[in-house]
Amino acid sequence: IVDGSFSLSTDDDGIHAENTLTIENGDILINKCYEGLEATDIILNGGSVVLTSSDDGINATVGTSSEMLEPRGPGGGETVQDCSVTISGGILVLYSSGDGLDSNGTMNISGGQVIVHGPSADNNGALDCNGTFEISGGLLIAAGSSRMTETPSSSSSQYSVLVEFNSSLGTNTLFNLQSESGENIVTFKPAHSYQAVNISLPELKNGESYSIFNGGNVSGNEFNGVYSEETYSSGNKYADFTISSVNTIL
């Protein structure tokens, strides 16, 4: 897909390719689907994709193919398939009841914006990758259940934080990340109830300190739950932390 505007609604996959699905540009809105984008290899280089799925938002898979490689790492016992999700640019917004961003193989994010309003149920996760999951750029913010949380691979060059709250937070409960000086870095309003948030962006720096808040009030410009030029107030401080490794888990 190199350009154009699409508005889709289906009881099956929103867009499906047997081999490679590449999106270079265009505006894609999938109002209803089972799985949003499904292919062996899914590549997003540009454009805008906003979708609502009753199962996985993005699913890279070879299906029942016998092309299995090796056991999965610390995340679980699933096998790693010869498939991938690669995101270098564009905007991807997922409202999913199943896994949000799911690759049965590898996943690589080097740019763009990825916003995941993931599942509330513990049998799925906002992020699910069976193989290596590397982040080297761009914005990733993914909220969902806590039982199946995952972090990017330690070989990633951009820092990430996984926040696991003590209990589930209600729909539209704000999540806020601030610098040590009190500057808002990210304010996010998940559309589903959630207990875990993954976040990665260039502003996270090794050796610097940050704070996590939830609840409270916000005013500013909103794009699919993410605010800009915002004023945030009256939130509950959940944690202070200092980054010392590629992945920080709170």
JSON list of C-alpha atoms in Angstrom, two decimals:
[
{"chain": "A", "resi": 1, "resn": "ILE", "atom": "CA", "xyz": [0.00, 0.00, 0.00]},
{"chain": "A", "resi": 2, "resn": "VAL", "atom": "CA", "xyz": [1.68, 3.19, -1.20]},
{"chain": "A", "resi": 3, "resn": "ASP", "atom": "CA", "xyz": [-1.10, 5.75, -0.72]},
{"chain": "A", "resi": 4, "resn": "GLY", "atom": "CA", "xyz": [-4.84, 6.26, -0.56]},
{"chain": "A", "resi": 5, "resn": "SER", "atom": "CA", "xyz": [-7.57, 6.29, 2.06]},
{"chain": "A", "resi": 6, "resn": "PHE", "atom": "CA", "xyz": [-9.29, 3.17, 3.34]},
{"chain": "A", "resi": 7, "resn": "SER", "atom": "CA", "xyz": [-12.25, 2.73, 5.67]},
{"chain": "A", "resi": 8, "resn": "LEU", "atom": "CA", "xyz": [-12.92, -0.94, 6.38]},
{"chain": "A", "resi": 9, "resn": "SER", "atom": "CA", "xyz": [-15.26, -3.05, 8.47]},
{"chain": "A", "resi": 10, "resn": "THR", "atom": "CA", "xyz": [-15.28, -6.86, 8.51]},
{"chain": "A", "resi": 11, "resn": "ASP", "atom": "CA", "xyz": [-15.84, -9.91, 10.67]},
{"chain": "A", "resi": 12, "resn": "ASP", "atom": "CA", "xyz": [-12.53, -11.36, 9.42]},
{"chain": "A", "resi": 13, "resn": "ASP", "atom": "CA", "xyz": [-9.03, -9.87, 9.05]},
{"chain": "A", "resi": 14, "resn": "GLY", "atom": "CA", "xyz": [-8.93, -6.18, 8.18]},
{"chain": "A", "resi": 15, "resn": "ILE", "atom": "CA", "xyz": [-6.02, -6.54, 5.72]},
{"chain": "A", "resi": 16, "resn": "HIS", "atom": "CA", "xyz": [-4.47, -9.95, 5.06]},
{"chain": "A", "resi": 17, "resn": "ALA", "atom": "CA", "xyz": [-1.46, -11.02, 2.98]},
{"chain": "A", "resi": 18, "resn": "GLU", "atom": "CA", "xyz": [-0.17, -14.57, 2.62]},
{"chain": "A", "resi": 19, "resn": "ASN", "atom": "CA", "xyz": [3.43, -13.34, 2.46]},
{"chain": "A", "resi": 20, "resn": "THR", "atom": "CA", "xyz": [4.46, -9.69, 2.95]},
{"chain": "A", "resi": 21, "resn": "LEU", "atom": "CA", "xyz": [2.25, -6.71, 3.78]},
{"chain": "A", "resi": 22, "resn": "THR", "atom": "CA", "xyz": [4.07, -3.40, 3.30]},
{"chain": "A", "resi": 23, "resn": "ILE", "atom": "CA", "xyz": [2.51, -0.01, 4.07]},
{"chain": "A", "resi": 24, "resn": "GLU", "atom": "CA", "xyz": [4.44, 2.99, 2.74]},
{"chain": "A", "resi": 25, "resn": "ASN", "atom": "CA", "xyz": [1.81, 5.71, 3.05]},
{"chain": "A", "resi": 26, "resn": "GLY", "atom": "CA", "xyz": [-1.91, 6.36, 3.15]},
{"chain": "A", "resi": 27, "resn": "ASP", "atom": "CA", "xyz": [-4.64, 6.52, 5.78]},
{"chain": "A", "resi": 28, "resn": "ILE", "atom": "CA", "xyz": [-6.15, 3.24, 6.92]},
{"chain": "A", "resi": 29, "resn": "LEU", "atom": "CA", "xyz": [-9.09, 3.11, 9.30]},
{"chain": "A", "resi": 30, "resn": "ILE", "atom": "CA", "xyz": [-10.41, -0.33, 10.29]},
{"chain": "A", "resi": 31, "resn": "ASN", "atom": "CA", "xyz": [-13.52, 0.23, 12.37]},
{"chain": "A", "resi": 32, "resn": "LYS", "atom": "CA", "xyz": [-14.23, -3.45, 13.03]},
{"chain": "A", "resi": 33, "resn": "CYS", "atom": "CA", "xyz": [-12.34, -6.69, 12.40]},
{"chain": "A", "resi": 34, "resn": "TYR", "atom": "CA", "xyz": [-11.25, -9.98, 13.93]},
{"chain": "A", "resi": 35, "resn": "GLU", "atom": "CA", "xyz": [-7.52, -9.38, 13.47]},
{"chain": "A", "resi": 36, "resn": "GLY", "atom": "CA", "xyz": [-6.36, -6.05, 12.07]},
{"chain": "A", "resi": 37, "resn": "LEU", "atom": "CA", "xyz": [-3.29, -6.67, 9.91]},
{"chain": "A", "resi": 38, "resn": "GLU", "atom": "CA", "xyz": [-2.14, -10.25, 9.33]},
{"chain": "A", "resi": 39, "resn": "ALA", "atom": "CA", "xyz": [0.71, -11.54, 7.17]},
{"chain": "A", "resi": 40, "resn": "THR", "atom": "CA", "xyz": [3.96, -13.48, 7.43]},
{"chain": "A", "resi": 41, "resn": "ASP", "atom": "CA", "xyz": [5.95, -10.24, 7.37]},
{"chain": "A", "resi": 42, "resn": "ILE", "atom": "CA", "xyz": [4.33, -6.90, 8.23]},
{"chain": "A", "resi": 43, "resn": "ILE", "atom": "CA", "xyz": [6.27, -3.72, 7.37]},
{"chain": "A", "resi": 44, "resn": "LEU", "atom": "CA", "xyz": [5.14, -0.21, 8.28]},
{"chain": "A", "resi": 45, "resn": "ASN", "atom": "CA", "xyz": [7.31, 2.54, 6.79]},
{"chain": "A", "resi": 46, "resn": "GLY", "atom": "CA", "xyz": [4.82, 5.40, 6.81]},
{"chain": "A", "resi": 47, "resn": "GLY", "atom": "CA", "xyz": [1.19, 6.39, 6.72]},
{"chain": "A", "resi": 48, "resn": "SER", "atom": "CA", "xyz": [-1.44, 6.05, 9.41]},
{"chain": "A", "resi": 49, "resn": "VAL", "atom": "CA", "xyz": [-3.20, 2.89, 10.59]},
{"chain": "A", "resi": 50, "resn": "VAL", "atom": "CA", "xyz": [-5.93, 3.06, 13.25]},
{"chain": "A", "resi": 51, "resn": "LEU", "atom": "CA", "xyz": [-7.85, -0.15, 13.94]},
{"chain": "A", "resi": 52, "resn": "THR", "atom": "CA", "xyz": [-10.21, -1.85, 16.38]},
{"chain": "A", "resi": 53, "resn": "SER", "atom": "CA", "xyz": [-9.99, -5.64, 16.60]},
{"chain": "A", "resi": 54, "resn": "SER", "atom": "CA", "xyz": [-11.84, -8.31, 18.56]},
{"chain": "A", "resi": 55, "resn": "ASP", "atom": "CA", "xyz": [-8.62, -10.38, 18.59]},
{"chain": "A", "resi": 56, "resn": "ASP", "atom": "CA", "xyz": [-5.03, -9.41, 17.71]},
{"chain": "A", "resi": 57, "resn": "GLY", "atom": "CA", "xyz": [-4.39, -5.93, 16.37]},
{"chain": "A", "resi": 58, "resn": "ILE", "atom": "CA", "xyz": [-1.26, -6.96, 14.43]},
{"chain": "A", "resi": 59, "resn": "ASN", "atom": "CA", "xyz": [-0.46, -10.63, 13.85]},
{"chain": "A", "resi": 60, "resn": "ALA", "atom": "CA", "xyz": [2.69, -11.78, 12.06]},
{"chain": "A", "resi": 61, "resn": "THR", "atom": "CA", "xyz": [2.43, -15.54, 11.63]},
{"chain": "A", "resi": 62, "resn": "VAL", "atom": "CA", "xyz": [3.09, -18.43, 9.26]},
{"chain": "A", "resi": 63, "resn": "GLY", "atom": "CA", "xyz": [-0.05, -20.10, 10.58]},
{"chain": "A", "resi": 64, "resn": "THR", "atom": "CA", "xyz": [0.23, -23.87, 10.64]},
{"chain": "A", "resi": 65, "resn": "SER", "atom": "CA", "xyz": [3.45, -23.92, 8.63]},
{"chain": "A", "resi": 66, "resn": "SER", "atom": "CA", "xyz": [6.20, -26.25, 9.81]},
{"chain": "A", "resi": 67, "resn": "GLU", "atom": "CA", "xyz": [8.81, -23.46, 9.56]},
{"chain": "A", "resi": 68, "resn": "MET", "atom": "CA", "xyz": [9.55, -23.47, 13.30]},
{"chain": "A", "resi": 69, "resn": "LEU", "atom": "CA", "xyz": [12.99, -22.50, 14.52]},
{"chain": "A", "resi": 70, "resn": "GLU", "atom": "CA", "xyz": [13.77, -22.65, 18.22]},
{"chain": "A", "resi": 71, "resn": "PRO", "atom": "CA", "xyz": [12.10, -22.46, 21.64]},
{"chain": "A", "resi": 72, "resn": "ARG", "atom": "CA", "xyz": [11.08, -19.06, 22.86]},
{"chain": "A", "resi": 73, "resn": "GLY", "atom": "CA", "xyz": [13.14, -17.22, 25.47]},
{"chain": "A", "resi": 74, "resn": "PRO", "atom": "CA", "xyz": [12.11, -16.01, 28.94]},
{"chain": "A", "resi": 75, "resn": "GLY", "atom": "CA", "xyz": [8.63, -14.94, 27.83]},
{"chain": "A", "resi": 76, "resn": "GLY", "atom": "CA", "xyz": [7.25, -18.48, 27.62]},
{"chain": "A", "resi": 77, "resn": "GLY", "atom": "CA", "xyz": [7.35, -21.78, 25.80]},
{"chain": "A", "resi": 78, "resn": "GLU", "atom": "CA", "xyz": [6.08, -20.83, 22.35]},
{"chain": "A", "resi": 79, "resn": "THR", "atom": "CA", "xyz": [8.11, -21.54, 19.23]},
{"chain": "A", "resi": 80, "resn": "VAL", "atom": "CA", "xyz": [9.69, -18.87, 17.03]},
{"chain": "A", "resi": 81, "resn": "GLN", "atom": "CA", "xyz": [8.39, -18.76, 13.47]},
{"chain": "A", "resi": 82, "resn": "ASP", "atom": "CA", "xyz": [10.05, -17.29, 10.39]},
{"chain": "A", "resi": 83, "resn": "CYS", "atom": "CA", "xyz": [7.94, -14.12, 10.38]},
{"chain": "A", "resi": 84, "resn": "SER", "atom": "CA", "xyz": [8.32, -10.52, 11.50]},
{"chain": "A", "resi": 85, "resn": "VAL", "atom": "CA", "xyz": [6.90, -7.10, 12.33]},
{"chain": "A", "resi": 86, "resn": "THR", "atom": "CA", "xyz": [9.09, -4.16, 11.23]},
{"chain": "A", "resi": 87, "resn": "ILE", "atom": "CA", "xyz": [8.12, -0.55, 11.97]},
{"chain": "A", "resi": 88, "resn": "SER", "atom": "CA", "xyz": [10.35, 2.31, 10.80]},
{"chain": "A", "resi": 89, "resn": "GLY", "atom": "CA", "xyz": [7.84, 5.15, 10.48]},
{"chain": "A", "resi": 90, "resn": "GLY", "atom": "CA", "xyz": [4.23, 6.16, 10.35]},
{"chain": "A", "resi": 91, "resn": "ILE", "atom": "CA", "xyz": [1.52, 5.97, 13.00]},
{"chain": "A", "resi": 92, "resn": "LEU", "atom": "CA", "xyz": [0.01, 2.73, 14.27]},
{"chain": "A", "resi": 93, "resn": "VAL", "atom": "CA", "xyz": [-2.88, 2.83, 16.75]},
{"chain": "A", "resi": 94, "resn": "LEU", "atom": "CA", "xyz": [-4.38, -0.43, 18.00]},
{"chain": "A", "resi": 95, "resn": "TYR", "atom": "CA", "xyz": [-7.55, -0.92, 20.03]},
{"chain": "A", "resi": 96, "resn": "SER", "atom": "CA", "xyz": [-7.41, -4.67, 20.59]},
{"chain": "A", "resi": 97, "resn": "SER", "atom": "CA", "xyz": [-9.30, -7.19, 22.71]},
{"chain": "A", "resi": 98, "resn": "GLY", "atom": "CA", "xyz": [-6.67, -9.84, 21.95]},
{"chain": "A", "resi": 99, "resn": "ASP", "atom": "CA", "xyz": [-2.91, -9.31, 21.75]},
{"chain": "A", "resi": 100, "resn": "GLY", "atom": "CA", "xyz": [-2.09, -5.81, 20.59]},
{"chain": "A", "resi": 101, "resn": "LEU", "atom": "CA", "xyz": [1.18, -6.10, 18.70]},
{"chain": "A", "resi": 102, "resn": "ASP", "atom": "CA", "xyz": [1.85, -9.81, 18.09]},
{"chain": "A", "resi": 103, "resn": "SER", "atom": "CA", "xyz": [4.68, -11.47, 16.19]},
{"chain": "A", "resi": 104, "resn": "ASN", "atom": "CA", "xyz": [5.22, -15.22, 16.27]},
{"chain": "A", "resi": 105, "resn": "GLY", "atom": "CA", "xyz": [8.70, -14.41, 15.00]},
{"chain": "A", "resi": 106, "resn": "THR", "atom": "CA", "xyz": [10.71, -11.21, 15.49]},
{"chain": "A", "resi": 107, "resn": "MET", "atom": "CA", "xyz": [9.79, -7.57, 16.02]},
{"chain": "A", "resi": 108, "resn": "ASN", "atom": "CA", "xyz": [11.80, -4.43, 15.27]},
{"chain": "A", "resi": 109, "resn": "ILE", "atom": "CA", "xyz": [10.78, -0.81, 15.91]},
{"chain": "A", "resi": 110, "resn": "SER", "atom": "CA", "xyz": [13.15, 1.92, 14.70]},
{"chain": "A", "resi": 111, "resn": "GLY", "atom": "CA", "xyz": [10.79, 4.86, 14.23]},
{"chain": "A", "resi": 112, "resn": "GLY", "atom": "CA", "xyz": [7.22, 6.05, 14.04]},
{"chain": "A", "resi": 113, "resn": "GLN", "atom": "CA", "xyz": [4.55, 6.06, 16.74]},
{"chain": "A", "resi": 114, "resn": "VAL", "atom": "CA", "xyz": [2.99, 2.86, 18.10]},
{"chain": "A", "resi": 115, "resn": "ILE", "atom": "CA", "xyz": [0.04, 3.30, 20.48]},
{"chain": "A", "resi": 116, "resn": "VAL", "atom": "CA", "xyz": [-1.60, 0.15, 21.88]},
{"chain": "A", "resi": 117, "resn": "HIS", "atom": "CA", "xyz": [-4.87, 0.14, 23.80]},
{"chain": "A", "resi": 118, "resn": "GLY", "atom": "CA", "xyz": [-4.43, -3.53, 24.66]},
{"chain": "A", "resi": 119, "resn": "PRO", "atom": "CA", "xyz": [-6.52, -6.24, 26.29]},
{"chain": "A", "resi": 120, "resn": "SER", "atom": "CA", "xyz": [-7.86, -6.23, 29.83]},
{"chain": "A", "resi": 121, "resn": "ALA", "atom": "CA", "xyz": [-8.07, -10.04, 30.05]},
{"chain": "A", "resi": 122, "resn": "ASP", "atom": "CA", "xyz": [-4.99, -11.88, 31.33]},
{"chain": "A", "resi": 123, "resn": "ASN", "atom": "CA", "xyz": [-4.96, -14.46, 28.52]},
{"chain": "A", "resi": 124, "resn": "ASN", "atom": "CA", "xyz": [-3.57, -11.83, 26.11]},
{"chain": "A", "resi": 125, "resn": "GLY", "atom": "CA", "xyz": [-1.03, -9.02, 26.25]},
{"chain": "A", "resi": 126, "resn": "ALA", "atom": "CA", "xyz": [-0.46, -5.60, 24.72]},
{"chain": "A", "resi": 127, "resn": "LEU", "atom": "CA", "xyz": [2.85, -6.91, 23.32]},
{"chain": "A", "resi": 128, "resn": "ASP", "atom": "CA", "xyz": [3.58, -10.51, 22.33]},
{"chain": "A", "resi": 129, "resn": "CYS", "atom": "CA", "xyz": [6.78, -11.49, 20.53]},
{"chain": "A", "resi": 130, "resn": "ASN", "atom": "CA", "xyz": [8.14, -15.03, 20.38]},
{"chain": "A", "resi": 131, "resn": "GLY", "atom": "CA", "xyz": [11.59, -14.07, 19.08]},
{"chain": "A", "resi": 132, "resn": "THR", "atom": "CA", "xyz": [13.87, -11.07, 19.46]},
{"chain": "A", "resi": 133, "resn": "PHE", "atom": "CA", "xyz": [12.12, -7.73, 19.99]},
{"chain": "A", "resi": 134, "resn": "GLU", "atom": "CA", "xyz": [14.42, -4.77, 19.36]},
{"chain": "A", "resi": 135, "resn": "ILE", "atom": "CA", "xyz": [13.68, -1.07, 19.72]},
{"chain": "A", "resi": 136, "resn": "SER", "atom": "CA", "xyz": [16.09, 1.56, 18.40]},
{"chain": "A", "resi": 137, "resn": "GLY", "atom": "CA", "xyz": [13.80, 4.57, 17.89]},
{"chain": "A", "resi": 138, "resn": "GLY", "atom": "CA", "xyz": [10.29, 5.93, 17.80]},
{"chain": "A", "resi": 139, "resn": "LEU", "atom": "CA", "xyz": [7.54, 6.06, 20.39]},
{"chain": "A", "resi": 140, "resn": "LEU", "atom": "CA", "xyz": [5.99, 2.92, 21.85]},
{"chain": "A", "resi": 141, "resn": "ILE", "atom": "CA", "xyz": [3.29, 3.06, 24.50]},
{"chain": "A", "resi": 142, "resn": "ALA", "atom": "CA", "xyz": [1.23, -0.05, 25.17]},
{"chain": "A", "resi": 143, "resn": "ALA", "atom": "CA", "xyz": [-1.27, -0.59, 27.98]},
{"chain": "A", "resi": 144, "resn": "GLY", "atom": "CA", "xyz": [-2.94, -3.88, 28.84]},
{"chain": "A", "resi": 145, "resn": "SER", "atom": "CA", "xyz": [-3.16, -6.80, 31.24]},
{"chain": "A", "resi": 146, "resn": "SER", "atom": "CA", "xyz": [-0.25, -7.78, 33.48]},
{"chain": "A", "resi": 147, "resn": "ARG", "atom": "CA", "xyz": [-0.09, -11.59, 33.41]},
{"chain": "A", "resi": 148, "resn": "MET", "atom": "CA", "xyz": [1.61, -11.88, 30.00]},
{"chain": "A", "resi": 149, "resn": "THR", "atom": "CA", "xyz": [3.80, -8.76, 30.03]},
{"chain": "A", "resi": 150, "resn": "GLU", "atom": "CA", "xyz": [7.00, -8.72, 27.97]},
{"chain": "A", "resi": 151, "resn": "THR", "atom": "CA", "xyz": [9.95, -6.38, 27.58]},
{"chain": "A", "resi": 152, "resn": "PRO", "atom": "CA", "xyz": [12.09, -5.64, 24.51]},
{"chain": "A", "resi": 153, "resn": "SER", "atom": "CA", "xyz": [15.30, -7.59, 24.03]},
{"chain": "A", "resi": 154, "resn": "SER", "atom": "CA", "xyz": [18.38, -6.46, 25.95]},
{"chain": "A", "resi": 155, "resn": "SER", "atom": "CA", "xyz": [20.10, -5.84, 22.59]},
{"chain": "A", "resi": 156, "resn": "SER", "atom": "CA", "xyz": [17.82, -2.83, 22.02]},
{"chain": "A", "resi": 157, "resn": "SER", "atom": "CA", "xyz": [19.54, 0.55, 21.78]},
{"chain": "A", "resi": 158, "resn": "GLN", "atom": "CA", "xyz": [16.56, 2.61, 23.06]},
{"chain": "A", "resi": 159, "resn": "TYR", "atom": "CA", "xyz": [15.57, 2.42, 26.73]},
{"chain": "A", "resi": 160, "resn": "SER", "atom": "CA", "xyz": [12.21, 1.01, 27.82]},
{"chain": "A", "resi": 161, "resn": "VAL", "atom": "CA", "xyz": [10.15, 0.94, 31.00]},
{"chain": "A", "resi": 162, "resn": "LEU", "atom": "CA", "xyz": [7.54, -1.64, 32.02]},
{"chain": "A", "resi": 163, "resn": "VAL", "atom": "CA", "xyz": [5.19, -0.50, 34.78]},
{"chain": "A", "resi": 164, "resn": "GLU", "atom": "CA", "xyz": [3.13, -3.21, 36.50]},
{"chain": "A", "resi": 165, "resn": "PHE", "atom": "CA", "xyz": [0.57, -1.71, 38.85]},
{"chain": "A", "resi": 166, "resn": "ASN", "atom": "CA", "xyz": [-0.58, -3.48, 42.01]},
{"chain": "A", "resi": 167, "resn": "SER", "atom": "CA", "xyz": [-4.16, -3.69, 40.74]},
{"chain": "A", "resi": 168, "resn": "SER", "atom": "CA", "xyz": [-6.13, -3.01, 37.59]},
{"chain": "A", "resi": 169, "resn": "LEU", "atom": "CA", "xyz": [-6.84, 0.62, 36.73]},
{"chain": "A", "resi": 170, "resn": "GLY", "atom": "CA", "xyz": [-10.16, 1.59, 35.20]},
{"chain": "A", "resi": 171, "resn": "THR", "atom": "CA", "xyz": [-10.91, 2.61, 31.64]},
{"chain": "A", "resi": 172, "resn": "ASN", "atom": "CA", "xyz": [-9.66, 6.12, 30.82]},
{"chain": "A", "resi": 173, "resn": "THR", "atom": "CA", "xyz": [-7.48, 6.29, 33.97]},
{"chain": "A", "resi": 174, "resn": "LEU", "atom": "CA", "xyz": [-4.55, 8.50, 33.04]},
{"chain": "A", "resi": 175, "resn": "PHE", "atom": "CA", "xyz": [-0.94, 7.30, 32.93]},
{"chain": "A", "resi": 176, "resn": "ASN", "atom": "CA", "xyz": [1.73, 9.98, 33.24]},
{"chain": "A", "resi": 177, "resn": "LEU", "atom": "CA", "xyz": [5.52, 9.87, 32.95]},
{"chain": "A", "resi": 178, "resn": "GLN", "atom": "CA", "xyz": [7.50, 12.88, 34.18]},
{"chain": "A", "resi": 179, "resn": "SER", "atom": "CA", "xyz": [11.15, 13.88, 34.27]},
{"chain": "A", "resi": 180, "resn": "GLU", "atom": "CA", "xyz": [12.88, 14.54, 37.58]},
{"chain": "A", "resi": 181, "resn": "SER", "atom": "CA", "xyz": [12.18, 18.26, 37.08]},
{"chain": "A", "resi": 182, "resn": "GLY", "atom": "CA", "xyz": [8.44, 17.63, 36.67]},
{"chain": "A", "resi": 183, "resn": "GLU", "atom": "CA", "xyz": [8.24, 17.97, 32.89]},
{"chain": "A", "resi": 184, "resn": "ASN", "atom": "CA", "xyz": [5.54, 15.82, 31.27]},
{"chain": "A", "resi": 185, "resn": "ILE", "atom": "CA", "xyz": [7.13, 13.29, 28.94]},
{"chain": "A", "resi": 186, "resn": "VAL", "atom": "CA", "xyz": [4.06, 11.16, 28.17]},
{"chain": "A", "resi": 187, "resn": "THR", "atom": "CA", "xyz": [0.44, 11.40, 29.28]},
{"chain": "A", "resi": 188, "resn": "PHE", "atom": "CA", "xyz": [-1.73, 8.53, 28.05]},
{"chain": "A", "resi": 189, "resn": "LYS", "atom": "CA", "xyz": [-5.40, 7.65, 28.53]},
{"chain": "A", "resi": 190, "resn": "PRO", "atom": "CA", "xyz": [-5.93, 3.94, 27.77]},
{"chain": "A", "resi": 191, "resn": "ALA", "atom": "CA", "xyz": [-9.35, 3.11, 26.33]},
{"chain": "A", "resi": 192, "resn": "HIS", "atom": "CA", "xyz": [-9.53, -0.19, 28.26]},
{"chain": "A", "resi": 193, "resn": "SER", "atom": "CA", "xyz": [-8.89, -1.09, 31.89]},
{"chain": "A", "resi": 194, "resn": "TYR", "atom": "CA", "xyz": [-5.19, -1.94, 32.35]},
{"chain": "A", "resi": 195, "resn": "GLN", "atom": "CA", "xyz": [-2.59, -3.11, 34.87]},
{"chain": "A", "resi": 196, "resn": "ALA", "atom": "CA", "xyz": [0.63, -2.79, 32.88]},
{"chain": "A", "resi": 197, "resn": "VAL", "atom": "CA", "xyz": [2.17, -0.17, 30.59]},
{"chain": "A", "resi": 198, "resn": "ASN", "atom": "CA", "xyz": [5.20, -0.55, 28.32]},
{"chain": "A", "resi": 199, "resn": "ILE", "atom": "CA", "xyz": [6.83, 2.67, 27.22]},
{"chain": "A", "resi": 200, "resn": "SER", "atom": "CA", "xyz": [9.88, 3.42, 25.08]},
{"chain": "A", "resi": 201, "resn": "LEU", "atom": "CA", "xyz": [10.94, 6.71, 23.52]},
{"chain": "A", "resi": 202, "resn": "PRO", "atom": "CA", "xyz": [14.14, 8.68, 22.84]},
{"chain": "A", "resi": 203, "resn": "GLU", "atom": "CA", "xyz": [13.63, 10.92, 25.91]},
{"chain": "A", "resi": 204, "resn": "LEU", "atom": "CA", "xyz": [14.46, 8.04, 28.25]},
{"chain": "A", "resi": 205, "resn": "LYS", "atom": "CA", "xyz": [18.17, 8.37, 29.08]},
{"chain": "A", "resi": 206, "resn": "ASN", "atom": "CA", "xyz": [20.56, 6.20, 31.07]},
{"chain": "A", "resi": 207, "resn": "GLY", "atom": "CA", "xyz": [21.31, 7.61, 34.53]},
{"chain": "A", "resi": 208, "resn": "GLU", "atom": "CA", "xyz": [18.36, 10.02, 34.56]},
{"chain": "A", "resi": 209, "resn": "SER", "atom": "CA", "xyz": [15.47, 9.87, 37.04]},
{"chain": "A", "resi": 210, "resn": "TYR", "atom": "CA", "xyz": [11.72, 9.86, 36.37]},
{"chain": "A", "resi": 211, "resn": "SER", "atom": "CA", "xyz": [8.35, 9.53, 38.11]},
{"chain": "A", "resi": 212, "resn": "ILE", "atom": "CA", "xyz": [5.19, 7.59, 37.26]},
{"chain": "A", "resi": 213, "resn": "PHE", "atom": "CA", "xyz": [1.72, 8.92, 38.12]},
{"chain": "A", "resi": 214, "resn": "ASN", "atom": "CA", "xyz": [-1.79, 7.58, 37.53]},
{"chain": "A", "resi": 215, "resn": "GLY", "atom": "CA", "xyz": [-5.23, 9.15, 37.67]},
{"chain": "A", "resi": 216, "resn": "GLY", "atom": "CA", "xyz": [-5.53, 12.91, 37.90]},
{"chain": "A", "resi": 217, "resn": "ASN", "atom": "CA", "xyz": [-6.60, 15.41, 35.27]},
{"chain": "A", "resi": 218, "resn": "VAL", "atom": "CA", "xyz": [-5.21, 16.59, 31.95]},
{"chain": "A", "resi": 219, "resn": "SER", "atom": "CA", "xyz": [-5.88, 19.28, 29.41]},
{"chain": "A", "resi": 220, "resn": "GLY", "atom": "CA", "xyz": [-4.20, 19.65, 26.05]},
{"chain": "A", "resi": 221, "resn": "ASN", "atom": "CA", "xyz": [-4.22, 18.18, 22.55]},
{"chain": "A", "resi": 222, "resn": "GLU", "atom": "CA", "xyz": [-5.21, 14.51, 22.36]},
{"chain": "A", "resi": 223, "resn": "PHE", "atom": "CA", "xyz": [-4.51, 11.96, 19.61]},
{"chain": "A", "resi": 224, "resn": "ASN", "atom": "CA", "xyz": [-5.97, 8.52, 20.27]},
{"chain": "A", "resi": 225, "resn": "GLY", "atom": "CA", "xyz": [-5.30, 8.78, 23.99]},
{"chain": "A", "resi": 226, "resn": "VAL", "atom": "CA", "xyz": [-1.85, 10.41, 23.80]},
{"chain": "A", "resi": 227, "resn": "TYR", "atom": "CA", "xyz": [-1.60, 14.08, 24.82]},
{"chain": "A", "resi": 228, "resn": "SER", "atom": "CA", "xyz": [0.70, 16.84, 23.64]},
{"chain": "A", "resi": 229, "resn": "GLU", "atom": "CA", "xyz": [1.28, 20.34, 25.03]},
{"chain": "A", "resi": 230, "resn": "GLU", "atom": "CA", "xyz": [-0.59, 19.08, 28.04]},
{"chain": "A", "resi": 231, "resn": "THR", "atom": "CA", "xyz": [-1.10, 20.27, 31.59]},
{"chain": "A", "resi": 232, "resn": "TYR", "atom": "CA", "xyz": [-1.33, 17.35, 34.03]},
{"chain": "A", "resi": 233, "resn": "SER", "atom": "CA", "xyz": [-2.39, 17.64, 37.68]},
{"chain": "A", "resi": 234, "resn": "SER", "atom": "CA", "xyz": [-3.71, 15.85, 40.78]},
{"chain": "A", "resi": 235, "resn": "GLY", "atom": "CA", "xyz": [-2.33, 12.42, 39.91]},
{"chain": "A", "resi": 236, "resn": "ASN", "atom": "CA", "xyz": [-1.21, 9.71, 42.37]},
{"chain": "A", "resi": 237, "resn": "LYS", "atom": "CA", "xyz": [2.53, 9.10, 42.35]},
{"chain": "A", "resi": 238, "resn": "TYR", "atom": "CA", "xyz": [3.20, 5.39, 41.80]},
{"chain": "A", "resi": 239, "resn": "ALA", "atom": "CA", "xyz": [7.00, 5.26, 41.63]},
{"chain": "A", "resi": 240, "resn": "ASP", "atom": "CA", "xyz": [10.26, 7.17, 41.26]},
{"chain": "A", "resi": 241, "resn": "PHE", "atom": "CA", "xyz": [13.04, 5.43, 39.35]},
{"chain": "A", "resi": 242, "resn": "THR", "atom": "CA", "xyz": [16.43, 5.92, 37.71]},
{"chain": "A", "resi": 243, "resn": "ILE", "atom": "CA", "xyz": [17.35, 4.21, 34.45]},
{"chain": "A", "resi": 244, "resn": "SER", "atom": "CA", "xyz": [20.41, 1.99, 34.71]},
{"chain": "A", "resi": 245, "resn": "SER", "atom": "CA", "xyz": [19.72, -0.68, 32.07]},
{"chain": "A", "resi": 246, "resn": "VAL", "atom": "CA", "xyz": [17.96, -1.04, 28.73]},
{"chain": "A", "resi": 247, "resn": "ASN", "atom": "CA", "xyz": [14.84, -2.38, 30.44]},
{"chain": "A", "resi": 248, "resn": "THR", "atom": "CA", "xyz": [13.48, -1.01, 33.71]},
{"chain": "A", "resi": 249, "resn": "ILE", "atom": "CA", "xyz": [10.66, -2.94, 35.41]},
{"chain": "A", "resi": 250, "resn": "LEU", "atom": "CA", "xyz": [8.59, -1.32, 38.14]}
]
